[in-house]
Amino acid sequence: MQLHGETTAAAGETASEPCTTTPTTGVVPTASLTLLEKAALLTGKSVWETHDVPRLGVRSLWLADGPHGVRKQLGAADHLGIAASQEATCFPTAAAVANTWDVDLAERVGAALGAEAAAQDVDVLLGPGLNIKRSPLGGRNFEYFSEDPLLAGRMAAGYVRGIQSRGVAACPKHFAVNSQELRRMVSDSVVDERTLREVYLTAFGIVVAEGRPRTVMSSYNLVNGVYAHEDPFLLTQVLRREWGFDGAVVSDWGGSNDVVAAAAAGGTLEMPAAGLDSARQLVDAVRSGRLDEADLDARADEVLRLVADAREPGTAPAVDVDAHHALAREVAARSAVLLKNDDAILPLAAGTRVAVVGDFARTPRYQGSGSSAVNPPRLDSVLDVIGGSGLDLTTFAPGFHRDGTPDAALRDEAVAAAQGAEVVLLFLGLDEIAESEGLDRSTLALHRAQVEVLQAVAAANPATVVVLAGGGAISTPWLGSARALVHGYLSGQAGAGGILDVLTGVVNPSGRLAETLPVRLADTPTAGSFPATGRTAVYREGLYVGYRYYTSADVPVAFPFGFGLSYTTFAHSGLVVDAGPTTDSATGSATVTVTVTNTGPAAGADVVQVYASRETPGVHRPVRTLAGFVRVELEPGESRTVTVPLGDAAFRHWDVATGAWQVEQGAWSVLVGSHVDDLPLGATVELAGTVPPRTEDDLPEPYRTGRVHDVSDAQFAALLGRPVPAAAWSGPLGVNDPLSRLADARSPLARLAFRILSWRRDAADRKGTPDLNILFLLNMPFRAIGKMTGGLVDAAMVDGIVQLVNGHFFRGTGAVLRGFVRNRRADRRTARTLRGDA
């Protein structure tokens, strides 16, 4: 009997042709590779490299993290941002840049990222991230653009165009429905098809159409019961057939479940190095008829084309680090959102005597934790650069411990500093443990110690300006204590200078929120259910995500989607909506024209936002959805007429019955203004549509009203079209259960291992720095042991490990030992064959 993973030379290996060092030109034909060579191309050679084929001149590719800066590691490699990496510019994170609503700026950032990647001989830059912010608690929200798919998709497409303009492949991620960090490698995202199509896939469709990325990264999670990296619906039906993507699909690191199923479904490259066992599995599958060789050839050809399109190493020009630092500062300033400015306290005049309070002014919080962590060549703090701002710094007081530990002495010192200044600049924010890959947030609140310092300082000096640092939404019940509020998000290595440019009026703030800031966590549609802790993450809220929920359910918010103040004012007038005929069987079309006037005293930028709202009855949908936007720069008194073409998603919906995009015939409103709750201009258009309007009499009430805060299983099942899968963990541990289930293991040693891991996680939390290794281990499934150990462990050994933790000590130990011996022997034979000396 042959165990899974065991193979012989006859079954799994074919001798190579004689070696040659003559490089080929163009794409190497797949037919020139042996079966084993093709299979090897589909799995990593190391943590960051693909396999090469020296005899055909096919070099290996280097992949590196890079959503907001290149992270090419030096020496010891890991995928979590732990080991040191080469220096690279740390730009503001995607959550910050999204606030610019500036696609051209996104492309400039992408070009800078691509230039730095090329200079470091990186072939594939793993980014940008564009998952939808389903909940403000998402631990990785700082890496993502928006709660709205149109804004996220267009900004991400700008990044992709910029990156690839420098000869580096972009890799937008994580495809798809990857909305939480907790148990992200085992969680099943259960979502109805209409919501899936309209909310969670739309941004990726935009980036494929407008950016034409050469690679896409699949997500860890399952989508409706199927792992994303082996989902034929996602990878073949939607990505390749419907959207026309012809590049390579790369797994998230350790995210491959079944390499054979992935190859058949459209998953190209399994990363990192899972060892040669994966290659042998592919060869065996072809020889046994379980995998069509045409599918293997298609995947290998995707890798070969990626190699052929890559820039030759050593050909990129050197990077101008000073110019990139200046760009990072410009982006930080344009990303900052002015949320409050009572009595026009901002901008501050030159010579204003200011006290700077807050630990974040001394030690900036400029990026999140995890695989996106960049090693910047320089890092500005407010204390470093305030001397060049024109402000007169009277004193600095740290004010608080960033981990929230109370300290009355620090608070009193901050009050004393405030009393001696005209204005207090108080820098508050989320600490490092609050936002990280591998964990989700538990609260939207600042540490109480920070709020107490704010209240005490504001009592001593009401001229208090608060500057927030954090990757997402922060609740603001303390807003009355601040004369002004600026949210700088995570603003990169030059963020301090960018914020000071805004505070002093060198830059007129023009950031507009790319996400809603709720009043409190309980107001969010996923409150009480996010993050999901069981086998499933059930998307009960359906279409009502972010502002789509708040506007439809009439829930008050602290600051609405698209909101942002300026040091000048703008007026919109002369709205004209030209609604053309239906352009094809799926979409309607319209062009919006509006005049924007700067009615205030300073030059500034306005973001014209266009929303669509259906007037006649029809299928359920949010009250209004973003349909288009444009950013316009204006001098004082200047007017400009701008045109906003509405995209194909403006009026359509996914019709489950026909399996196609449809536009309902009827009346629609096109609304224009400065944010989702301020849309003073409107026009009604009649669309012929592709289908007549229809009612949904059997639709549960929450989906008709948008009040989806508390949806039952039965109500969601009616939307889903099938029973809601069970969420509870039960039964013996399996290869796809998370290591956190070691707590339920029958083996006492396994339960002890869980307690040790938990203790290490909690100890790191108490220190204020997440232990990314432990977080990854607790979240990952047992099968990932075979994907993340460089081939040391194969699938048969994983089966043995699972038997061990389930209490079958002797059987499991024997399986692990036998598997180890077989795997080592098979690896040596396969390696010799690939080298051509077998």
PDB file of C-alpha atoms in Angstrom, residues 7 34 42 70 135 137 156 299 370 428 445 453 536 631 667 709 711 772 820:
ATOM      1  CA  THR A   7       6.216   7.908  -4.758  1.00  0.00           C
ATOM      2  CA  THR A  34       9.359  17.512 -18.439  1.00  0.00           C
ATOM      3  CA  LEU A  42       3.811  25.343  -9.379  1.00  0.00           C
ATOM      4  CA  VAL A  70       9.107  46.830  -0.279  1.00  0.00           C
ATOM      5  CA  SER A 135     -16.166  45.624  10.152  1.00  0.00           C
ATOM      6  CA  LEU A 137     -12.559  45.816  13.905  1.00  0.00           C
ATOM      7  CA  ALA A 156      -5.889  49.627  -6.201  1.00  0.00           C
ATOM      8  CA  ARG A 299      -0.545  26.705 -14.825  1.00  0.00           C
ATOM      9  CA  GLY A 370       2.803  41.925  10.251  1.00  0.00           C
ATOM     10  CA  LEU A 428      -3.197  60.254  20.472  1.00  0.00           C
ATOM     11  CA  ALA A 445     -11.909  53.120  21.845  1.00  0.00           C
ATOM     12  CA  VAL A 453      -5.033  63.222  29.526  1.00  0.00           C
ATOM     13  CA  THR A 536     -17.877  29.852   9.659  1.00  0.00           C
ATOM     14  CA  ARG A 631     -10.942  65.115  -7.251  1.00  0.00           C
ATOM     15  CA  ALA A 667     -36.569  55.916 -12.308  1.00  0.00           C
ATOM     16  CA  HIS A 709     -28.232  44.202  13.008  1.00  0.00           C
ATOM     17  CA  VAL A 711     -30.653  38.519  11.435  1.00  0.00           C
ATOM     18  CA  LEU A 772       3.329  37.187  15.065  1.00  0.00           C
ATOM     19  CA  PHE A 820       9.839  11.346   7.458  1.00  0.00           C
TER      20      PHE A 820
END
